[in-house]
Coordinates of C-alpha atoms and ligand atoms in Angstrom, one line a residue:
X1 CA 184.1 137.6 57.4
X2 CA 182.0 140.8 57.8
X3 CA 178.7 141.0 59.5
X4 CA 177.1 141.9 56.2
X5 CA 177.9 138.4 54.8
X6 CA 176.2 137.0 57.9
X7 CA 172.8 138.7 57.4
X8 CA 170.9 135.5 56.3
X9 CA 172.2 133.5 59.3
X10 CA 171.4 136.3 61.6
X11 CA 167.9 136.6 60.3
X12 CA 167.3 132.9 61.0
X13 CA 168.9 133.3 64.4
X14 CA 166.7 136.2 65.5
X15 CA 163.5 134.5 64.4
X16 CA 164.2 131.6 66.7
X17 CA 165.2 133.5 69.8
X18 CA 163.7 132.3 73.1
X19 CA 163.7 133.8 76.6
X20 CA 162.3 132.2 79.8
X21 CA 163.0 135.2 82.1
X22 CA 162.9 139.0 81.8
X23 CA 166.7 138.9 82.3
X24 CA 167.2 136.6 79.3
X25 CA 165.1 139.0 77.2
X26 CA 167.0 142.1 78.3
X27 CA 170.3 140.3 77.3
X28 CA 168.9 139.6 73.9
X29 CA 167.8 143.2 73.4
X30 CA 171.3 144.3 74.4
X31 CA 173.0 141.8 72.1
X32 CA 171.0 142.8 69.0
X33 CA 169.4 146.2 69.4
X34 CA 171.3 148.3 71.9
X35 CA 173.7 151.0 70.8
X36 CA 176.6 148.6 70.7
X37 CA 174.5 145.6 69.6
X38 CA 174.9 143.6 66.4
X39 CA 172.4 145.5 64.3
X40 CA 173.8 149.0 65.0
X41 CA 177.2 147.6 64.3
X42 CA 175.8 146.4 60.9
X43 CA 174.6 150.0 60.3
X44 CA 178.1 151.1 60.9
X45 CA 179.5 148.6 58.3
X46 CA 176.7 149.7 55.9
X47 CA 178.1 153.2 55.7
X48 CA 181.4 151.8 54.3
X49 CA 179.9 149.8 51.4
X50 CA 179.9 151.0 47.8
X51 CA 177.0 153.2 46.8
X52 CA 175.6 150.8 44.2
X53 CA 175.2 148.0 46.9
X54 CA 173.5 150.3 49.4
X55 CA 169.9 150.0 48.2
X56 CA 169.6 146.2 48.4
X57 CA 171.7 146.0 51.5
X58 CA 169.6 148.6 53.2
X59 CA 166.5 146.6 52.6
X60 CA 168.0 143.5 54.1
X61 CA 169.4 145.2 57.2
X62 CA 166.0 146.8 57.8
X63 CA 164.4 143.4 57.4
X64 CA 166.7 142.0 60.0
X65 CA 166.2 144.9 62.4
X66 CA 162.4 144.5 62.1
X67 CA 162.6 140.8 62.6
X68 CA 164.7 141.2 65.8
X69 CA 162.4 143.9 67.1
X70 CA 159.2 141.8 66.4
X71 CA 160.7 138.7 68.0
X72 CA 161.8 140.5 71.1
X73 CA 158.3 142.1 71.4
X74 CA 156.6 138.8 71.0
X75 CA 158.8 137.2 73.7
X76 CA 158.0 140.2 76.0
X77 CA 154.3 139.6 75.5
X78 CA 154.7 135.9 76.2
X79 CA 156.6 136.5 79.4
X80 CA 154.0 139.0 80.6
X81 CA 151.3 136.3 80.2
X82 CA 153.1 133.9 82.4
X83 CA 155.9 132.7 80.2
X84 CA 156.2 130.0 77.6
X85 CA 157.1 127.3 80.1
X86 CA 153.8 127.7 82.0
X87 CA 151.8 127.1 78.8
X88 CA 153.2 123.6 78.1
X89 CA 151.4 121.0 80.1
X90 CA 153.5 119.5 82.9
X91 CA 153.2 115.8 82.2
X92 CA 154.8 114.9 85.6
X93 CA 152.1 116.7 87.6
X94 CA 149.9 114.4 89.6
X95 CA 146.2 114.2 88.6
X96 CA 143.6 116.3 90.3
X97 CA 141.9 114.3 93.0
X98 CA 138.5 112.9 92.0
X99 CA 136.0 113.2 94.8
X100 CA 134.5 109.7 95.5
X101 CA 130.9 109.2 96.4
X102 CA 130.0 107.3 99.6
X103 CA 127.9 104.2 100.0
X104 CA 124.5 104.6 101.6
X105 CA 124.4 103.4 105.2
X106 CA 121.4 101.2 104.4
X107 CA 123.4 99.5 101.6
X108 CA 126.5 99.1 103.8
X109 CA 124.4 97.4 106.6
X110 CA 122.3 95.4 104.1
X111 CA 125.5 94.0 102.5
X112 CA 127.0 93.2 105.9
X113 CA 123.9 91.2 106.9
X114 CA 123.9 89.4 103.5
X115 CA 127.5 88.6 104.0
X116 CA 126.9 87.0 107.4
X117 CA 124.1 84.8 106.1
X118 CA 125.9 83.9 102.9
X119 CA 128.7 82.5 105.0
X120 CA 126.1 80.3 106.7
X121 CA 125.0 78.9 103.3
X122 CA 122.0 81.2 102.5
X123 CA 121.5 82.1 98.8
X124 CA 120.0 85.4 97.6
X125 CA 116.4 85.5 96.3
X126 CA 114.2 88.4 95.3
X127 CA 110.7 89.2 94.2
X128 CA 108.7 92.2 92.9
X129 CA 107.9 95.3 95.0
X130 CA 104.6 95.7 93.2
X131 CA 102.9 92.5 94.2
X132 CA 99.5 90.8 94.3
X133 CA 97.4 90.0 97.3
X134 CA 98.1 86.3 97.1
X135 CA 101.9 86.5 97.6
X136 CA 101.8 89.2 100.3
X137 CA 98.8 87.9 102.3
X138 CA 97.0 84.9 100.9
X139 CA 99.9 82.5 100.6
X140 CA 101.2 83.7 103.9
X141 CA 98.1 82.4 105.8
X142 CA 96.3 85.7 106.2
X143 CA 92.6 84.8 105.5
X144 CA 90.6 87.3 103.6
X145 CA 89.0 88.9 106.6
X146 CA 91.7 88.1 109.1
X147 CA 92.3 91.0 111.4
X148 CA 96.1 90.5 111.1
X149 CA 95.8 92.3 107.8
X150 CA 95.2 95.4 109.8
X151 CA 98.7 95.1 111.3
X152 CA 100.0 96.4 108.0
X153 CA 98.8 99.6 106.3
X154 CA 98.8 98.5 102.7
X155 CA 99.1 100.8 99.7
X156 CA 96.4 99.6 97.2
X157 CA 95.9 100.7 93.6
X158 CA 92.3 101.9 93.4
X159 CA 91.5 100.5 90.0
X160 CA 93.2 97.1 90.7
X161 CA 92.5 96.0 94.3
X162 CA 94.6 92.9 93.8
X163 CA 97.7 94.9 93.0
X164 CA 99.5 96.3 96.0
X165 CA 102.9 97.5 97.1
X166 CA 104.4 94.7 99.3
X167 CA 104.2 95.4 103.0
X168 CA 106.9 92.9 103.9
X169 CA 109.5 90.7 102.2
X170 CA 107.7 87.6 103.4
X171 CA 106.0 87.6 100.0
X172 CA 109.4 86.4 98.6
X173 CA 109.1 83.3 100.7
X174 CA 106.1 82.4 98.6
X175 CA 107.8 83.4 95.4
X176 CA 110.7 81.0 96.2
X177 CA 108.6 78.1 97.5
X178 CA 106.3 78.0 94.5
X179 CA 109.3 77.5 92.2
X180 CA 111.6 75.4 94.3
X181 CA 111.4 72.3 96.4
X182 CA 113.4 71.8 99.6
X183 CA 116.1 72.1 100.6
X184 CA 115.6 75.9 100.5
X185 CA 117.9 78.3 102.3
X186 CA 117.5 81.9 101.1
X187 CA 117.6 85.4 102.3
X188 CA 115.6 88.1 100.5
X189 CA 116.6 91.7 100.9
X190 CA 114.3 94.3 99.6
X191 CA 112.2 97.5 100.0
X192 CA 108.8 97.4 101.5
X193 CA 106.0 100.0 101.7
X194 CA 103.4 100.9 104.3
X195 CA 100.9 103.7 104.4
X196 CA 102.3 105.5 107.5
X197 CA 102.6 109.1 108.3
X198 CA 106.2 110.0 107.8
X199 CA 108.0 111.0 111.1
X200 CA 111.3 110.4 112.8
X201 CA 110.2 106.9 113.8
X202 CA 108.2 105.8 110.8
X203 CA 108.4 106.0 107.0
X204 CA 106.2 105.0 104.1
X205 CA 109.0 102.8 102.7
X206 CA 111.9 100.9 104.4
X207 CA 114.0 97.8 104.0
X208 CA 113.7 94.3 105.2
X209 CA 115.7 91.1 104.9
X210 CA 113.7 87.9 105.0
X211 CA 115.2 84.5 105.8
X212 CA 113.8 81.1 105.0
X213 CA 115.1 77.6 105.6
X214 CA 113.0 74.6 104.7
X215 CA 114.2 71.0 104.8
X216 CA 113.6 67.8 106.6
X217 CA 114.0 68.0 110.4
X218 CA 114.6 71.8 110.6
X219 CA 113.9 72.8 114.2
X220 CA 113.5 75.8 116.4
X221 CA 117.0 75.1 117.9
X222 CA 118.5 75.6 114.4
X223 CA 116.7 78.9 114.1
X224 CA 117.9 80.1 117.5
X225 CA 121.5 79.1 116.8
X226 CA 121.6 80.9 113.5
X227 CA 120.1 84.0 114.9
X228 CA 122.6 84.0 117.8
X229 CA 125.5 83.7 115.4
X230 CA 124.1 86.5 113.3
X231 CA 123.7 88.8 116.3
X232 CA 127.2 88.2 117.5
X233 CA 128.7 88.7 114.1
X234 CA 126.8 91.9 113.6
X235 CA 127.1 93.4 117.1
X236 CA 130.1 91.7 118.7
X237 CA 130.9 88.4 120.5
X238 CA 129.4 89.5 123.9
X239 CA 125.9 90.1 122.4
X240 CA 123.1 88.1 124.0
X241 CA 119.8 87.3 122.5
X242 CA 116.4 86.6 124.0
X243 CA 113.3 85.3 122.2
X244 CA 109.8 86.4 123.3
X245 CA 106.6 84.6 122.2
X246 CA 104.7 86.5 119.6
X247 CA 102.2 86.1 116.8
X248 CA 102.5 86.1 113.0
X249 CA 100.0 84.4 110.7
X250 CA 102.8 82.7 108.8
X251 CA 104.8 81.1 111.7
X252 CA 103.8 78.8 114.5
X253 CA 105.2 79.2 117.1
X254 CA 106.3 82.8 116.5
X255 CA 108.8 84.9 118.4
X256 CA 110.4 88.3 118.5
X257 CA 114.1 88.5 119.1
X258 CA 115.8 91.1 121.3
X259 CA 119.5 91.6 121.6
X260 CA 121.3 93.1 124.6
X261 CA 121.5 96.8 123.9
X262 CA 124.7 97.4 122.1
X263 CA 124.7 101.1 122.9
X264 CA 124.8 100.7 126.7
X265 CA 126.0 97.1 126.8
X266 CA 122.8 96.0 128.5
X267 CA 123.0 98.4 131.5
X268 CA 120.0 100.4 130.4
X269 CA 119.9 103.7 128.4
X270 CA 117.4 105.9 126.6
X271 CA 117.8 103.9 123.4
X272 CA 116.6 100.7 125.1
X273 CA 114.3 102.6 127.3
X274 CA 116.3 101.5 130.3
X275 CA 115.5 97.8 129.7
X276 CA 118.9 96.7 128.4
X277 CA 117.3 94.9 125.4
X278 CA 116.3 96.1 121.9
X279 CA 114.0 94.2 119.5
X280 CA 115.6 93.5 116.1
X281 CA 113.5 90.9 114.3
X282 CA 110.5 88.6 114.1
X283 CA 110.8 84.8 113.5
X284 CA 109.3 81.4 113.9
X285 CA 108.7 78.0 112.5
X286 CA 107.0 78.2 109.1
X287 CA 103.3 77.4 109.6
X288 CA 102.5 74.1 107.9
X289 CA 99.5 75.9 106.2
X290 CA 102.1 78.2 104.5
X291 CA 104.1 75.2 103.3
X292 CA 101.0 73.5 101.9
X293 CA 99.7 76.7 100.3
X294 CA 103.0 77.1 98.4
X295 CA 103.2 73.5 97.2
X296 CA 105.5 72.0 99.8
X297 CA 104.6 68.8 101.6
X298 CA 104.2 69.8 105.3
X299 CA 104.1 66.2 106.4
X300 CA 107.7 65.8 105.1
X301 CA 109.3 69.2 105.6
X302 CA 109.6 71.8 108.3
X303 CA 111.1 75.2 108.2
X304 CA 112.0 78.4 110.0
X305 CA 111.7 82.0 108.8
X306 CA 112.7 85.4 110.1
X307 CA 112.4 89.0 109.0
X308 CA 114.4 91.9 110.1
X309 CA 114.4 95.7 109.4
X310 CA 117.6 97.1 107.9
X311 CA 116.9 100.6 109.2
X312 CA 116.5 99.2 112.7
X313 CA 119.9 97.5 112.5
X314 CA 121.5 100.6 111.0
X315 CA 120.1 102.7 113.8
X316 CA 121.6 100.4 116.3
X317 CA 125.0 100.4 114.5
X318 CA 125.2 104.1 113.8
X319 CA 122.7 105.6 116.2
X320 CA 120.7 107.5 113.6
X321 CA 117.9 109.1 115.5
X322 CA 115.7 110.2 112.6
X323 CA 114.6 107.7 109.9
X324 CA 113.9 110.5 107.5
X325 CA 117.7 111.1 107.2
X326 CA 118.0 107.8 105.2
X327 CA 115.9 109.2 102.3
X328 CA 116.7 112.9 102.2
X329 CA 120.1 112.6 100.4
X330 CA 121.7 115.3 102.6
X331 CA 125.3 115.1 101.7
X332 CA 126.5 116.1 105.2
X333 CA 124.8 113.0 106.6
X334 CA 125.9 110.6 103.8
X335 CA 129.5 111.8 104.0
X336 CA 129.7 110.6 107.6
X337 CA 129.8 107.1 106.2
X338 CA 132.9 107.8 104.0
X339 CA 135.1 105.3 105.9
X340 CA 132.5 102.7 106.7
Ligands
DAH1 N1 106.9 90.0 107.9 C1 107.1 90.4 109.3 C2 106.9 92.0 109.3 O1 107.0 92.6 108.3 C3 108.4 90.1 109.8 C4 108.6 88.7 110.0 C5 108.2 88.0 111.2 C6 109.0 87.8 109.0 C7 108.4 86.7 111.4 C8 109.2 86.5 109.2 C9 108.8 85.9 110.4 O2 109.7 85.6 108.3 O3 109.0 84.6 110.6 O4 106.6 92.5 110.4

């Protein structure tokens, strides 16, 4: 069979040529278009055919030659742009890594504290950050003109003197007691606000966790044991606690609790001001006046309460020297807690 009879098949063939390397492409050019290639050979055969067939055959050979040339040019173009194989998506390639955010150190520590108390049977409770005077002060045994109110620099709303930003989570104690009778065993994490000048050691908002346990026969011993367990879970089995007498309007007796400094192990360092102890919370037995003010019979029930600062605990755990870092959203700071 002569090449001339093969023109339709050849035409199909050249339109489907592929090349993945420059070498493949050169081989195709040689095969079809070089001096000894198929198309010049066809030209040779063309010279032999009868004159009356020449016109039509000439057109078909030209068509084939152009198609071969065009296809080879297109393949050359494709290869110069990185080649056909690059353009197809590689379905076996692994996905691009997605950068994960990190949890905020305050959230990490808050959840750790919640987890410890949850294991001791405490439930979660919460209340509003925008509060009224009664829940923050009145129900917590601060008389109207009591100087204890000066301990906390409150943000007031000028047009509504009764509406304030809560200065402590103790307000949630009242929110819980007015709705629920004992036994009550809750912890209340939340944000609190005080009108303080912002510095490395003070901020106008921070986080507290309040604890409240009210039932029959709740004693100071129960309080001390729970707090010791908390301190050892949080800071390690060798941690010691000490309670110092203190004053809060809502507890009687009241105490402040120190733990043995977990940075120097109690030997004395700059963090604990060489004392070997650091204060971490306030606590006490719920004042009977607070129980009564919130609808709980103080002749039948007793309770303990405590309140701790999450920033304080976080500072101890991670030695963050400047409180402002917690609210500046500096990625370099936040990324340090990636593995926490
Ligand atoms: N509300 C206190 C404060 O913000 C902390 C506190 C002290 C809470 C003693 C208590 C407590 O429940 O018993 O400084």
